[in-house]
mmCIF file with all atom_site columns, C-alpha atoms in Angstrom:
data_model
loop_
_atom_site.group_PDB
_atom_site.id
_atom_site.type_symbol
_atom_site.label_atom_id
_atom_site.label_alt_id
_atom_site.label_comp_id
_atom_site.label_asym_id
_atom_site.label_entity_id
_atom_site.label_seq_id
_atom_site.pdbx_PDB_ins_code
_atom_site.Cartn_x
_atom_site.Cartn_y
_atom_site.Cartn_z
_atom_site.occupancy
_atom_site.B_iso_or_equiv
_atom_site.pdbx_formal_charge
_atom_site.auth_seq_id
_atom_site.auth_comp_id
_atom_site.auth_asym_id
_atom_site.auth_atom_id
_atom_site.pdbx_PDB_model_num
ATOM 1   C CA . UNK A 1 1   ? 45.909 66.584 -2.064  1.00 0.00 ? 421 UNK A CA 1
ATOM 2   C CA . UNK A 1 2   ? 43.362 65.211 -4.489  1.00 0.00 ? 422 UNK A CA 1
ATOM 3   C CA . UNK A 1 3   ? 40.334 63.535 -2.965  1.00 0.00 ? 423 UNK A CA 1
ATOM 4   C CA . UNK A 1 4   ? 39.849 60.324 -4.994  1.00 0.00 ? 424 UNK A CA 1
ATOM 5   C CA . UNK A 1 5   ? 36.378 59.738 -3.587  1.00 0.00 ? 425 UNK A CA 1
ATOM 6   C CA . UNK A 1 6   ? 35.055 63.193 -4.376  1.00 0.00 ? 426 UNK A CA 1
ATOM 7   C CA . UNK A 1 7   ? 33.912 63.858 -7.929  1.00 0.00 ? 427 UNK A CA 1
ATOM 8   C CA . UNK A 1 8   ? 33.875 67.619 -7.312  1.00 0.00 ? 428 UNK A CA 1
ATOM 9   C CA . UNK A 1 9   ? 37.686 68.018 -7.635  1.00 0.00 ? 429 UNK A CA 1
ATOM 10  C CA . UNK A 1 10  ? 37.476 69.752 -11.016 1.00 0.00 ? 430 UNK A CA 1
ATOM 11  C CA . UNK A 1 11  ? 34.387 71.914 -10.489 1.00 0.00 ? 431 UNK A CA 1
ATOM 12  C CA . UNK A 1 12  ? 35.964 74.848 -12.281 1.00 0.00 ? 432 UNK A CA 1
ATOM 13  C CA . UNK A 1 13  ? 36.792 72.846 -15.414 1.00 0.00 ? 433 UNK A CA 1
ATOM 14  C CA . UNK A 1 14  ? 33.931 73.594 -17.808 1.00 0.00 ? 434 UNK A CA 1
ATOM 15  C CA . UNK A 1 15  ? 35.283 71.121 -20.356 1.00 0.00 ? 435 UNK A CA 1
ATOM 16  C CA . UNK A 1 16  ? 34.994 68.253 -17.911 1.00 0.00 ? 436 UNK A CA 1
ATOM 17  C CA . UNK A 1 17  ? 32.921 65.431 -19.354 1.00 0.00 ? 437 UNK A CA 1
ATOM 18  C CA . UNK A 1 18  ? 30.878 63.296 -17.042 1.00 0.00 ? 438 UNK A CA 1
ATOM 19  C CA . UNK A 1 19  ? 31.802 59.653 -17.079 1.00 0.00 ? 439 UNK A CA 1
ATOM 20  C CA . UNK A 1 20  ? 29.148 57.421 -18.618 1.00 0.00 ? 440 UNK A CA 1
ATOM 21  C CA . UNK A 1 21  ? 28.278 54.485 -16.435 1.00 0.00 ? 441 UNK A CA 1
ATOM 22  C CA . UNK A 1 22  ? 26.959 51.169 -17.647 1.00 0.00 ? 442 UNK A CA 1
ATOM 23  C CA . UNK A 1 23  ? 24.019 50.225 -15.467 1.00 0.00 ? 443 UNK A CA 1
ATOM 24  C CA . UNK A 1 24  ? 22.062 47.034 -15.514 1.00 0.00 ? 444 UNK A CA 1
ATOM 25  C CA . UNK A 1 25  ? 19.632 46.632 -18.361 1.00 0.00 ? 445 UNK A CA 1
ATOM 26  C CA . UNK A 1 26  ? 16.344 45.380 -17.029 1.00 0.00 ? 446 UNK A CA 1
ATOM 27  C CA . UNK A 1 27  ? 14.606 43.035 -19.433 1.00 0.00 ? 447 UNK A CA 1
ATOM 28  C CA . UNK A 1 28  ? 10.883 42.718 -19.094 1.00 0.00 ? 448 UNK A CA 1
ATOM 29  C CA . UNK A 1 29  ? 8.309  41.119 -21.290 1.00 0.00 ? 449 UNK A CA 1
ATOM 30  C CA . UNK A 1 30  ? 9.487  39.725 -24.608 1.00 0.00 ? 450 UNK A CA 1
ATOM 31  C CA . UNK A 1 31  ? 13.132 40.539 -25.267 1.00 0.00 ? 451 UNK A CA 1
ATOM 32  C CA . UNK A 1 32  ? 12.615 40.025 -28.983 1.00 0.00 ? 452 UNK A CA 1
ATOM 33  C CA . UNK A 1 33  ? 9.915  42.669 -29.396 1.00 0.00 ? 453 UNK A CA 1
ATOM 34  C CA . UNK A 1 34  ? 11.800 44.496 -32.131 1.00 0.00 ? 454 UNK A CA 1
ATOM 35  C CA . UNK A 1 35  ? 13.777 47.078 -30.131 1.00 0.00 ? 455 UNK A CA 1
ATOM 36  C CA . UNK A 1 36  ? 17.050 45.591 -31.410 1.00 0.00 ? 456 UNK A CA 1
ATOM 37  C CA . UNK A 1 37  ? 18.935 46.405 -28.220 1.00 0.00 ? 457 UNK A CA 1
ATOM 38  C CA . UNK A 1 38  ? 20.551 44.487 -25.442 1.00 0.00 ? 458 UNK A CA 1
ATOM 39  C CA . UNK A 1 39  ? 19.059 41.066 -24.801 1.00 0.00 ? 459 UNK A CA 1
ATOM 40  C CA . UNK A 1 40  ? 17.694 40.391 -28.263 1.00 0.00 ? 460 UNK A CA 1
ATOM 41  C CA . UNK A 1 41  ? 17.772 36.678 -28.896 1.00 0.00 ? 461 UNK A CA 1
ATOM 42  C CA . UNK A 1 42  ? 17.601 35.637 -25.264 1.00 0.00 ? 462 UNK A CA 1
ATOM 43  C CA . UNK A 1 43  ? 15.301 32.757 -24.422 1.00 0.00 ? 463 UNK A CA 1
ATOM 44  C CA . UNK A 1 44  ? 12.394 33.228 -22.062 1.00 0.00 ? 464 UNK A CA 1
ATOM 45  C CA . UNK A 1 45  ? 12.120 30.123 -19.859 1.00 0.00 ? 465 UNK A CA 1
ATOM 46  C CA . UNK A 1 46  ? 9.311  31.476 -17.680 1.00 0.00 ? 466 UNK A CA 1
ATOM 47  C CA . UNK A 1 47  ? 6.743  29.020 -19.077 1.00 0.00 ? 467 UNK A CA 1
ATOM 48  C CA . UNK A 1 48  ? 9.013  25.977 -19.245 1.00 0.00 ? 468 UNK A CA 1
ATOM 49  C CA . UNK A 1 49  ? 8.922  23.387 -16.477 1.00 0.00 ? 469 UNK A CA 1
ATOM 50  C CA . UNK A 1 50  ? 11.282 20.418 -16.062 1.00 0.00 ? 470 UNK A CA 1
ATOM 51  C CA . UNK A 1 51  ? 9.419  17.305 -14.933 1.00 0.00 ? 471 UNK A CA 1
ATOM 52  C CA . UNK A 1 52  ? 11.170 14.075 -13.966 1.00 0.00 ? 472 UNK A CA 1
ATOM 53  C CA . UNK A 1 53  ? 9.520  10.717 -14.571 1.00 0.00 ? 473 UNK A CA 1
ATOM 54  C CA . UNK A 1 54  ? 10.893 7.738  -12.644 1.00 0.00 ? 474 UNK A CA 1
ATOM 55  C CA . UNK A 1 55  ? 9.202  4.638  -14.101 1.00 0.00 ? 475 UNK A CA 1
ATOM 56  C CA . UNK A 1 56  ? 10.963 2.264  -11.673 1.00 0.00 ? 476 UNK A CA 1
ATOM 57  C CA . UNK A 1 57  ? 9.552  3.872  -8.503  1.00 0.00 ? 477 UNK A CA 1
ATOM 58  C CA . UNK A 1 58  ? 6.510  5.265  -10.364 1.00 0.00 ? 478 UNK A CA 1
ATOM 59  C CA . UNK A 1 59  ? 7.286  8.825  -9.279  1.00 0.00 ? 479 UNK A CA 1
ATOM 60  C CA . UNK A 1 60  ? 6.817  12.068 -11.174 1.00 0.00 ? 480 UNK A CA 1
ATOM 61  C CA . UNK A 1 61  ? 8.087  15.373 -9.799  1.00 0.00 ? 481 UNK A CA 1
ATOM 62  C CA . UNK A 1 62  ? 9.046  18.895 -10.781 1.00 0.00 ? 482 UNK A CA 1
ATOM 63  C CA . UNK A 1 63  ? 12.630 19.965 -10.133 1.00 0.00 ? 483 UNK A CA 1
ATOM 64  C CA . UNK A 1 64  ? 13.454 23.487 -11.306 1.00 0.00 ? 484 UNK A CA 1
ATOM 65  C CA . UNK A 1 65  ? 17.153 22.796 -10.685 1.00 0.00 ? 485 UNK A CA 1
ATOM 66  C CA . UNK A 1 66  ? 17.180 20.936 -14.004 1.00 0.00 ? 486 UNK A CA 1
ATOM 67  C CA . UNK A 1 67  ? 17.196 24.285 -15.807 1.00 0.00 ? 487 UNK A CA 1
ATOM 68  C CA . UNK A 1 68  ? 20.853 24.521 -14.752 1.00 0.00 ? 488 UNK A CA 1
ATOM 69  C CA . UNK A 1 69  ? 21.608 20.760 -14.604 1.00 0.00 ? 489 UNK A CA 1
ATOM 70  C CA . UNK A 1 70  ? 21.372 20.973 -10.800 1.00 0.00 ? 490 UNK A CA 1
ATOM 71  C CA . UNK A 1 71  ? 18.348 18.775 -10.140 1.00 0.00 ? 491 UNK A CA 1
ATOM 72  C CA . UNK A 1 72  ? 18.262 16.253 -7.303  1.00 0.00 ? 492 UNK A CA 1
ATOM 73  C CA . UNK A 1 73  ? 18.736 13.480 -9.892  1.00 0.00 ? 493 UNK A CA 1
ATOM 74  C CA . UNK A 1 74  ? 21.771 15.166 -11.483 1.00 0.00 ? 494 UNK A CA 1
ATOM 75  C CA . UNK A 1 75  ? 23.625 16.352 -8.373  1.00 0.00 ? 495 UNK A CA 1
ATOM 76  C CA . UNK A 1 76  ? 26.883 14.569 -7.569  1.00 0.00 ? 496 UNK A CA 1
ATOM 77  C CA . UNK A 1 77  ? 26.692 12.558 -10.819 1.00 0.00 ? 497 UNK A CA 1
ATOM 78  C CA . UNK A 1 78  ? 29.336 12.719 -13.527 1.00 0.00 ? 498 UNK A CA 1
ATOM 79  C CA . UNK A 1 79  ? 27.539 12.425 -16.848 1.00 0.00 ? 499 UNK A CA 1
ATOM 80  C CA . UNK A 1 80  ? 29.048 11.177 -20.075 1.00 0.00 ? 500 UNK A CA 1
ATOM 81  C CA . UNK A 1 81  ? 27.690 10.498 -23.545 1.00 0.00 ? 501 UNK A CA 1
ATOM 82  C CA . UNK A 1 82  ? 28.659 6.821  -23.188 1.00 0.00 ? 502 UNK A CA 1
ATOM 83  C CA . UNK A 1 83  ? 25.970 4.471  -21.822 1.00 0.00 ? 503 UNK A CA 1
ATOM 84  C CA . UNK A 1 84  ? 28.582 1.890  -20.788 1.00 0.00 ? 504 UNK A CA 1
ATOM 85  C CA . UNK A 1 85  ? 29.944 4.297  -18.147 1.00 0.00 ? 505 UNK A CA 1
ATOM 86  C CA . UNK A 1 86  ? 26.809 3.654  -16.048 1.00 0.00 ? 506 UNK A CA 1
ATOM 87  C CA . UNK A 1 87  ? 26.181 -0.121 -16.300 1.00 0.00 ? 507 UNK A CA 1
ATOM 88  C CA . UNK A 1 88  ? 23.863 -0.429 -13.256 1.00 0.00 ? 508 UNK A CA 1
ATOM 89  C CA . UNK A 1 89  ? 21.841 2.662  -13.990 1.00 0.00 ? 509 UNK A CA 1
ATOM 90  C CA . UNK A 1 90  ? 18.279 3.641  -13.309 1.00 0.00 ? 510 UNK A CA 1
ATOM 91  C CA . UNK A 1 91  ? 16.132 5.205  -16.036 1.00 0.00 ? 511 UNK A CA 1
ATOM 92  C CA . UNK A 1 92  ? 14.713 8.697  -15.610 1.00 0.00 ? 512 UNK A CA 1
ATOM 93  C CA . UNK A 1 93  ? 12.957 10.875 -18.145 1.00 0.00 ? 513 UNK A CA 1
ATOM 94  C CA . UNK A 1 94  ? 13.458 14.613 -17.979 1.00 0.00 ? 514 UNK A CA 1
ATOM 95  C CA . UNK A 1 95  ? 10.486 16.118 -19.790 1.00 0.00 ? 515 UNK A CA 1
ATOM 96  C CA . UNK A 1 96  ? 10.492 19.802 -20.663 1.00 0.00 ? 516 UNK A CA 1
ATOM 97  C CA . UNK A 1 97  ? 6.865  20.982 -20.542 1.00 0.00 ? 517 UNK A CA 1
ATOM 98  C CA . UNK A 1 98  ? 5.900  24.263 -22.184 1.00 0.00 ? 518 UNK A CA 1
ATOM 99  C CA . UNK A 1 99  ? 2.761  26.050 -20.973 1.00 0.00 ? 519 UNK A CA 1
ATOM 100 C CA . UNK A 1 100 ? 1.257  28.682 -23.233 1.00 0.00 ? 520 UNK A CA 1
ATOM 101 C CA . UNK A 1 101 ? -1.865 30.793 -23.038 1.00 0.00 ? 521 UNK A CA 1
ATOM 102 C CA . UNK A 1 102 ? -4.741 31.225 -25.452 1.00 0.00 ? 522 UNK A CA 1
ATOM 103 C CA . UNK A 1 103 ? -8.015 33.129 -25.302 1.00 0.00 ? 523 UNK A CA 1
ATOM 104 C CA . UNK A 1 104 ? -9.498 30.198 -23.349 1.00 0.00 ? 524 UNK A CA 1
ATOM 105 C CA . UNK A 1 105 ? -6.627 30.134 -20.857 1.00 0.00 ? 525 UNK A CA 1
ATOM 106 C CA . UNK A 1 106 ? -3.302 28.372 -20.198 1.00 0.00 ? 526 UNK A CA 1
ATOM 107 C CA . UNK A 1 107 ? -2.612 24.952 -21.730 1.00 0.00 ? 527 UNK A CA 1
ATOM 108 C CA . UNK A 1 108 ? 0.148  22.360 -22.182 1.00 0.00 ? 528 UNK A CA 1
ATOM 109 C CA . UNK A 1 109 ? 1.647  23.375 -25.522 1.00 0.00 ? 529 UNK A CA 1
ATOM 110 C CA . UNK A 1 110 ? 4.889  21.414 -25.965 1.00 0.00 ? 530 UNK A CA 1
ATOM 111 C CA . UNK A 1 111 ? 6.872  18.476 -24.600 1.00 0.00 ? 531 UNK A CA 1
ATOM 112 C CA . UNK A 1 112 ? 10.502 17.473 -24.967 1.00 0.00 ? 532 UNK A CA 1
ATOM 113 C CA . UNK A 1 113 ? 11.429 14.156 -23.357 1.00 0.00 ? 533 UNK A CA 1
ATOM 114 C CA . UNK A 1 114 ? 15.088 13.344 -22.640 1.00 0.00 ? 534 UNK A CA 1
ATOM 115 C CA . UNK A 1 115 ? 16.540 10.105 -21.336 1.00 0.00 ? 535 UNK A CA 1
ATOM 116 C CA . UNK A 1 116 ? 18.790 10.012 -18.273 1.00 0.00 ? 536 UNK A CA 1
ATOM 117 C CA . UNK A 1 117 ? 20.542 6.907  -16.967 1.00 0.00 ? 537 UNK A CA 1
ATOM 118 C CA . UNK A 1 118 ? 21.856 7.329  -13.419 1.00 0.00 ? 538 UNK A CA 1
ATOM 119 C CA . UNK A 1 119 ? 24.021 4.945  -11.386 1.00 0.00 ? 539 UNK A CA 1
ATOM 120 C CA . UNK A 1 120 ? 23.827 6.731  -8.033  1.00 0.00 ? 540 UNK A CA 1
ATOM 121 C CA . UNK A 1 121 ? 26.134 4.263  -6.268  1.00 0.00 ? 541 UNK A CA 1
ATOM 122 C CA . UNK A 1 122 ? 28.931 4.728  -8.805  1.00 0.00 ? 542 UNK A CA 1
ATOM 123 C CA . UNK A 1 123 ? 28.021 8.414  -9.192  1.00 0.00 ? 543 UNK A CA 1
ATOM 124 C CA . UNK A 1 124 ? 28.046 8.039  -12.972 1.00 0.00 ? 544 UNK A CA 1
ATOM 125 C CA . UNK A 1 125 ? 25.390 8.645  -15.550 1.00 0.00 ? 545 UNK A CA 1
ATOM 126 C CA . UNK A 1 126 ? 24.489 8.910  -19.192 1.00 0.00 ? 546 UNK A CA 1
ATOM 127 C CA . UNK A 1 127 ? 22.814 11.821 -20.921 1.00 0.00 ? 547 UNK A CA 1
ATOM 128 C CA . UNK A 1 128 ? 23.040 13.343 -24.330 1.00 0.00 ? 548 UNK A CA 1
ATOM 129 C CA . UNK A 1 129 ? 23.482 17.098 -23.960 1.00 0.00 ? 549 UNK A CA 1
ATOM 130 C CA . UNK A 1 130 ? 22.541 17.780 -27.604 1.00 0.00 ? 550 UNK A CA 1
ATOM 131 C CA . UNK A 1 131 ? 19.305 15.838 -27.031 1.00 0.00 ? 551 UNK A CA 1
ATOM 132 C CA . UNK A 1 132 ? 18.523 17.865 -23.900 1.00 0.00 ? 552 UNK A CA 1
ATOM 133 C CA . UNK A 1 133 ? 19.183 21.195 -25.613 1.00 0.00 ? 553 UNK A CA 1
ATOM 134 C CA . UNK A 1 134 ? 17.304 20.286 -28.797 1.00 0.00 ? 554 UNK A CA 1
ATOM 135 C CA . UNK A 1 135 ? 14.278 18.846 -26.990 1.00 0.00 ? 555 UNK A CA 1
ATOM 136 C CA . UNK A 1 136 ? 14.098 21.857 -24.672 1.00 0.00 ? 556 UNK A CA 1
ATOM 137 C CA . UNK A 1 137 ? 14.140 24.080 -27.744 1.00 0.00 ? 557 UNK A CA 1
ATOM 138 C CA . UNK A 1 138 ? 11.423 22.015 -29.422 1.00 0.00 ? 558 UNK A CA 1
ATOM 139 C CA . UNK A 1 139 ? 9.213  22.201 -26.323 1.00 0.00 ? 559 UNK A CA 1
ATOM 140 C CA . UNK A 1 140 ? 9.690  25.991 -26.254 1.00 0.00 ? 560 UNK A CA 1
ATOM 141 C CA . UNK A 1 141 ? 8.549  26.072 -29.879 1.00 0.00 ? 561 UNK A CA 1
ATOM 142 C CA . UNK A 1 142 ? 5.390  24.119 -28.945 1.00 0.00 ? 562 UNK A CA 1
ATOM 143 C CA . UNK A 1 143 ? 6.514  20.900 -30.570 1.00 0.00 ? 563 UNK A CA 1
ATOM 144 C CA . UNK A 1 144 ? 6.197  17.448 -29.046 1.00 0.00 ? 564 UNK A CA 1
ATOM 145 C CA . UNK A 1 145 ? 9.049  14.946 -28.742 1.00 0.00 ? 565 UNK A CA 1
ATOM 146 C CA . UNK A 1 146 ? 7.953  12.002 -26.614 1.00 0.00 ? 566 UNK A CA 1
ATOM 147 C CA . UNK A 1 147 ? 7.636  9.064  -29.009 1.00 0.00 ? 567 UNK A CA 1
ATOM 148 C CA . UNK A 1 148 ? 10.802 7.398  -27.650 1.00 0.00 ? 568 UNK A CA 1
ATOM 149 C CA . UNK A 1 149 ? 9.369  7.190  -24.103 1.00 0.00 ? 569 UNK A CA 1
ATOM 150 C CA . UNK A 1 150 ? 8.081  3.852  -22.843 1.00 0.00 ? 570 UNK A CA 1
ATOM 151 C CA . UNK A 1 151 ? 4.309  3.478  -22.370 1.00 0.00 ? 571 UNK A CA 1
ATOM 152 C CA . UNK A 1 152 ? 4.526  3.299  -18.565 1.00 0.00 ? 572 UNK A CA 1
ATOM 153 C CA . UNK A 1 153 ? 6.441  6.599  -18.391 1.00 0.00 ? 573 UNK A CA 1
ATOM 154 C CA . UNK A 1 154 ? 3.985  8.265  -20.769 1.00 0.00 ? 574 UNK A CA 1
ATOM 155 C CA . UNK A 1 155 ? 1.053  7.131  -18.607 1.00 0.00 ? 575 UNK A CA 1
ATOM 156 C CA . UNK A 1 156 ? 2.754  8.436  -15.451 1.00 0.00 ? 576 UNK A CA 1
ATOM 157 C CA . UNK A 1 157 ? 3.429  11.798 -17.097 1.00 0.00 ? 577 UNK A CA 1
ATOM 158 C CA . UNK A 1 158 ? -0.130 12.070 -18.424 1.00 0.00 ? 578 UNK A CA 1
ATOM 159 C CA . UNK A 1 159 ? -1.589 11.351 -14.972 1.00 0.00 ? 579 UNK A CA 1
ATOM 160 C CA . UNK A 1 160 ? 0.738  13.920 -13.385 1.00 0.00 ? 580 UNK A CA 1
ATOM 161 C CA . UNK A 1 161 ? -0.194 16.626 -15.912 1.00 0.00 ? 581 UNK A CA 1
ATOM 162 C CA . UNK A 1 162 ? -3.916 15.970 -15.457 1.00 0.00 ? 582 UNK A CA 1
ATOM 163 C CA . UNK A 1 163 ? -3.630 15.903 -11.653 1.00 0.00 ? 583 UNK A CA 1
ATOM 164 C CA . UNK A 1 164 ? -1.538 19.073 -11.675 1.00 0.00 ? 584 UNK A CA 1
ATOM 165 C CA . UNK A 1 165 ? -4.139 21.027 -13.655 1.00 0.00 ? 585 UNK A CA 1
ATOM 166 C CA . UNK A 1 166 ? -6.961 19.306 -15.488 1.00 0.00 ? 586 UNK A CA 1
ATOM 167 C CA . UNK A 1 167 ? -8.014 22.522 -17.234 1.00 0.00 ? 587 UNK A CA 1
ATOM 168 C CA . UNK A 1 168 ? -4.527 22.860 -18.761 1.00 0.00 ? 588 UNK A CA 1
ATOM 169 C CA . UNK A 1 169 ? -4.862 19.251 -19.979 1.00 0.00 ? 589 UNK A CA 1
ATOM 170 C CA . UNK A 1 170 ? -8.334 19.828 -21.435 1.00 0.00 ? 590 UNK A CA 1
ATOM 171 C CA . UNK A 1 171 ? -6.989 22.773 -23.451 1.00 0.00 ? 591 UNK A CA 1
ATOM 172 C CA . UNK A 1 172 ? -3.719 20.990 -24.353 1.00 0.00 ? 592 UNK A CA 1
ATOM 173 C CA . UNK A 1 173 ? -2.711 20.746 -27.980 1.00 0.00 ? 593 UNK A CA 1
ATOM 174 C CA . UNK A 1 174 ? -3.770 17.614 -29.825 1.00 0.00 ? 594 UNK A CA 1
ATOM 175 C CA . UNK A 1 175 ? -0.086 16.787 -30.352 1.00 0.00 ? 595 UNK A CA 1
ATOM 176 C CA . UNK A 1 176 ? 0.488  16.674 -26.591 1.00 0.00 ? 596 UNK A CA 1
ATOM 177 C CA . UNK A 1 177 ? -2.598 14.540 -25.965 1.00 0.00 ? 597 UNK A CA 1
ATOM 178 C CA . UNK A 1 178 ? -1.802 12.129 -28.803 1.00 0.00 ? 598 UNK A CA 1
ATOM 179 C CA . UNK A 1 179 ? 1.824  11.739 -27.681 1.00 0.00 ? 599 UNK A CA 1
ATOM 180 C CA . UNK A 1 180 ? 0.774  10.613 -24.201 1.00 0.00 ? 600 UNK A CA 1
ATOM 181 C CA . UNK A 1 181 ? -2.124 8.324  -25.179 1.00 0.00 ? 601 UNK A CA 1
#
């Protein structure tokens, strides 16, 4: 009887080829470093942080669940691209913040603000997925998209960023500083 769990069944067969196995490819560092192999074109989100601004309750907080649309604000909410589906909604801003490093040290390099309207009681909300994807991409590319935010929300975000790390703020790009002033 052939032992299915033993690979030594055909020891005498010199023409036996060993089966190639596909192991996990471990990606480290920059996946677009020119090797041209598996993982080229993947996005590195290590330096991107999702920050929520709640201008109604004057709260600002980090929620890493937003990277997968699983933040505390988004859970149990059915989102549509139609504002009328959430008539009694509360405004939130999801701001993608990119941190980069220079010879002086880390700094706030990019911002991408996205509007969310959430009616928690009705469990309905509004968000534009293309806006979220595009603004995340712009933040990753060290661009700033925050001009559509209200002044109160900008001030709350600025205070949060300074309180979180004043050195990052002092080294921040002029675009980031100007957008939040």
